[in-house]
Amino acid sequence: MRAVLTRVRSASVTIAGETVGSIGRGYLILLGVGPGDTPEICRYLAEKALSLRLFEDENSKMNLGLDQVEGHVLVVSQFTLYGNCRKGRRPSFTGAADPELGNLLYEQFLSDCADLGYPPQHGRFGADMLVASENDGPVTILLDTEELLGSPRREHHD
């Protein structure tokens, strides 16, 4: 799984003109699912993302977590995190999980966030969404479970 986590002052997601999720201070998490991902990997990623200390303390050091700043979470599905741009000008998305697994693990991630004390605001899997964010810092972190868990990177050739 891959997640792009951005520290935000605010973020929202809109579908067909309706705001379906909105937060103030917290993390905007764009979440991509790969074909080999599992519920265990999903839980690991949720725990890792939500435990990061990316907010500044009184000494301007990133030392505070979501709990200490009463932060919130907005999660948006993002299969394009598995885009392969090695050949040509148009990305290939064959490295992303099929929609059934992608949706299952997206929903699992939302549930894991809630279980960990951060019921997330969220978009809708597969929907055409507009995402707005006021990035704070900016602080943006890429979390890739293949790197975090030490598994070899799968190569996708088209």
CSV table of C-alpha atoms in Angstrom, one decimal:
chain,number,residue,atom,x,y,z
A,1,MET,CA,0.0,0.0,0.0
A,2,ARG,CA,1.0,3.5,-0.6
A,3,ALA,CA,-0.1,6.7,1.2
A,4,VAL,CA,0.8,10.3,0.7
A,5,LEU,CA,0.2,12.0,4.0
A,6,THR,CA,0.1,15.8,4.1
A,7,ARG,CA,-0.1,17.9,7.2
A,8,VAL,CA,-3.0,20.3,6.6
A,9,ARG,CA,-4.7,23.3,8.2
A,10,SER,CA,-7.8,22.2,6.4
A,11,ALA,CA,-8.9,19.8,3.7
A,12,SER,CA,-12.1,18.7,2.0
A,13,VAL,CA,-13.3,16.4,-0.7
A,14,THR,CA,-16.3,17.2,-3.0
A,15,ILE,CA,-18.2,14.8,-5.2
A,16,ALA,CA,-20.7,16.2,-7.8
A,17,GLY,CA,-20.7,19.6,-6.1
A,18,GLU,CA,-21.4,18.2,-2.6
A,19,THR,CA,-18.7,18.3,0.1
A,20,VAL,CA,-18.7,14.8,1.5
A,21,GLY,CA,-15.7,15.1,3.9
A,22,SER,CA,-14.0,18.1,5.5
A,23,ILE,CA,-11.4,18.5,8.3
A,24,GLY,CA,-9.5,21.3,10.0
A,25,ARG,CA,-6.0,20.7,11.3
A,26,GLY,CA,-4.8,17.1,10.7
A,27,TYR,CA,-3.7,14.8,8.0
A,28,LEU,CA,-4.9,14.4,4.4
A,29,ILE,CA,-4.1,10.9,3.4
A,30,LEU,CA,-4.2,9.8,-0.3
A,31,LEU,CA,-4.3,6.0,-0.2
A,32,GLY,CA,-3.4,3.6,-3.0
A,33,VAL,CA,-3.7,-0.2,-2.8
A,34,GLY,CA,-1.5,-2.7,-4.6
A,35,PRO,CA,-2.4,-6.2,-5.8
A,36,GLY,CA,-0.4,-8.0,-3.0
A,37,ASP,CA,-1.8,-5.9,-0.1
A,38,THR,CA,-3.6,-7.6,2.8
A,39,PRO,CA,-5.7,-6.5,5.8
A,40,GLU,CA,-2.6,-7.0,7.9
A,41,ILE,CA,-0.6,-4.6,5.7
A,42,CYS,CA,-3.5,-2.2,5.8
A,43,ARG,CA,-3.6,-2.2,9.6
A,44,TYR,CA,0.1,-1.7,9.8
A,45,LEU,CA,-0.1,1.4,7.5
A,46,ALA,CA,-3.0,2.9,9.4
A,47,GLU,CA,-1.0,2.5,12.7
A,48,LYS,CA,2.1,3.9,11.1
A,49,ALA,CA,0.4,6.9,9.6
A,50,LEU,CA,-1.7,7.9,12.6
A,51,SER,CA,1.3,7.5,15.0
A,52,LEU,CA,3.6,9.9,13.1
A,53,ARG,CA,4.6,13.1,14.9
A,54,LEU,CA,4.5,15.7,12.3
A,55,PHE,CA,3.2,18.8,14.2
A,56,GLU,CA,5.6,21.3,15.7
A,57,ASP,CA,6.1,21.7,19.4
A,58,GLU,CA,7.0,25.0,21.2
A,59,ASN,CA,10.6,24.6,19.9
A,60,SER,CA,9.5,24.3,16.3
A,61,LYS,CA,10.4,20.6,16.2
A,62,MET,CA,8.1,18.0,14.6
A,63,ASN,CA,7.4,16.3,17.9
A,64,LEU,CA,3.6,16.3,18.3
A,65,GLY,CA,1.1,13.7,17.0
A,66,LEU,CA,-2.5,13.9,16.0
A,67,ASP,CA,-3.7,13.3,19.5
A,68,GLN,CA,-1.7,16.1,21.0
A,69,VAL,CA,-3.0,18.7,18.5
A,70,GLU,CA,-6.6,17.3,18.5
A,71,GLY,CA,-6.1,16.6,14.8
A,72,HIS,CA,-8.4,14.9,12.3
A,73,VAL,CA,-8.0,12.7,9.3
A,74,LEU,CA,-9.4,12.9,5.7
A,75,VAL,CA,-8.7,9.8,3.6
A,76,VAL,CA,-9.1,9.8,-0.2
A,77,SER,CA,-8.6,6.7,-2.4
A,78,GLN,CA,-5.9,7.3,-5.0
A,79,PHE,CA,-5.1,4.3,-7.4
A,80,THR,CA,-2.9,6.7,-9.4
A,81,LEU,CA,-0.2,6.3,-6.7
A,82,TYR,CA,0.6,3.1,-8.5
A,83,GLY,CA,1.0,4.8,-11.9
A,84,ASN,CA,4.0,3.7,-13.9
A,85,CYS,CA,5.5,6.3,-16.1
A,86,ARG,CA,8.5,4.4,-17.3
A,87,LYS,CA,7.4,4.1,-20.9
A,88,GLY,CA,5.6,6.7,-23.1
A,89,ARG,CA,3.7,9.7,-22.0
A,90,ARG,CA,0.6,8.2,-20.5
A,91,PRO,CA,0.9,6.3,-17.2
A,92,SER,CA,0.0,2.7,-16.8
A,93,PHE,CA,-2.0,1.7,-13.8
A,94,THR,CA,-1.5,-2.1,-14.0
A,95,GLY,CA,0.4,-2.0,-10.7
A,96,ALA,CA,-2.7,-1.0,-8.8
A,97,ALA,CA,-5.0,-3.5,-7.2
A,98,ASP,CA,-8.1,-4.5,-9.0
A,99,PRO,CA,-11.1,-2.4,-7.9
A,100,GLU,CA,-12.6,-5.1,-5.7
A,101,LEU,CA,-9.5,-5.5,-3.6
A,102,GLY,CA,-8.8,-1.7,-3.7
A,103,ASN,CA,-12.3,-0.9,-2.4
A,104,LEU,CA,-12.1,-3.7,0.3
A,105,LEU,CA,-8.8,-2.4,1.7
A,106,TYR,CA,-9.8,1.2,1.4
A,107,GLU,CA,-12.9,0.5,3.5
A,108,GLN,CA,-10.6,-1.5,5.9
A,109,PHE,CA,-8.3,1.4,6.2
A,110,LEU,CA,-11.2,3.7,7.1
A,111,SER,CA,-12.3,1.2,9.7
A,112,ASP,CA,-8.8,0.8,11.1
A,113,CYS,CA,-8.5,4.6,11.5
A,114,ALA,CA,-11.7,4.6,13.4
A,115,ASP,CA,-10.6,1.7,15.6
A,116,LEU,CA,-7.4,3.6,16.4
A,117,GLY,CA,-9.4,6.6,17.6
A,118,TYR,CA,-9.5,8.7,14.5
A,119,PRO,CA,-12.8,8.2,12.7
A,120,PRO,CA,-11.9,9.6,9.3
A,121,GLN,CA,-13.8,11.9,7.0
A,122,HIS,CA,-13.4,10.4,3.5
A,123,GLY,CA,-14.2,10.4,-0.2
A,124,ARG,CA,-15.9,7.6,-2.1
A,125,PHE,CA,-13.9,4.9,-3.8
A,126,GLY,CA,-13.9,5.2,-7.5
A,127,ALA,CA,-15.7,8.5,-7.6
A,128,ASP,CA,-14.5,11.6,-9.5
A,129,MET,CA,-13.5,13.8,-6.6
A,130,LEU,CA,-12.2,17.3,-6.1
A,131,VAL,CA,-9.8,17.5,-3.2
A,132,ALA,CA,-8.8,20.8,-1.6
A,133,SER,CA,-6.2,21.3,1.0
A,134,GLU,CA,-4.4,24.0,2.8
A,135,ASN,CA,-1.0,22.4,3.2
A,136,ASP,CA,0.8,23.3,6.5
A,137,GLY,CA,4.5,23.6,6.2
A,138,PRO,CA,4.2,22.1,3.6
A,139,VAL,CA,4.9,18.7,5.2
A,140,THR,CA,4.2,15.7,3.0
A,141,ILE,CA,5.4,12.2,3.7
A,142,LEU,CA,5.3,9.2,1.3
A,143,LEU,CA,4.6,5.9,3.1
A,144,ASP,CA,5.1,2.7,1.0
A,145,THR,CA,4.6,-0.6,2.8
A,146,GLU,CA,7.0,-2.3,0.4
A,147,GLU,CA,9.8,-0.1,1.7
A,148,LEU,CA,8.5,0.1,5.3
A,149,LEU,CA,8.2,-3.7,5.6
A,150,GLY,CA,11.4,-4.4,3.7
A,151,SER,CA,9.8,-6.4,0.9
A,152,PRO,CA,11.4,-6.2,-2.5
A,153,ARG,CA,9.8,-3.7,-4.9
A,154,ARG,CA,7.8,-5.5,-7.5
A,155,GLU,CA,8.7,-4.4,-11.0
A,156,HIS,CA,5.9,-3.8,-13.5
A,157,HIS,CA,6.9,-3.9,-17.1
A,158,ASP,CA,4.3,-3.0,-19.8
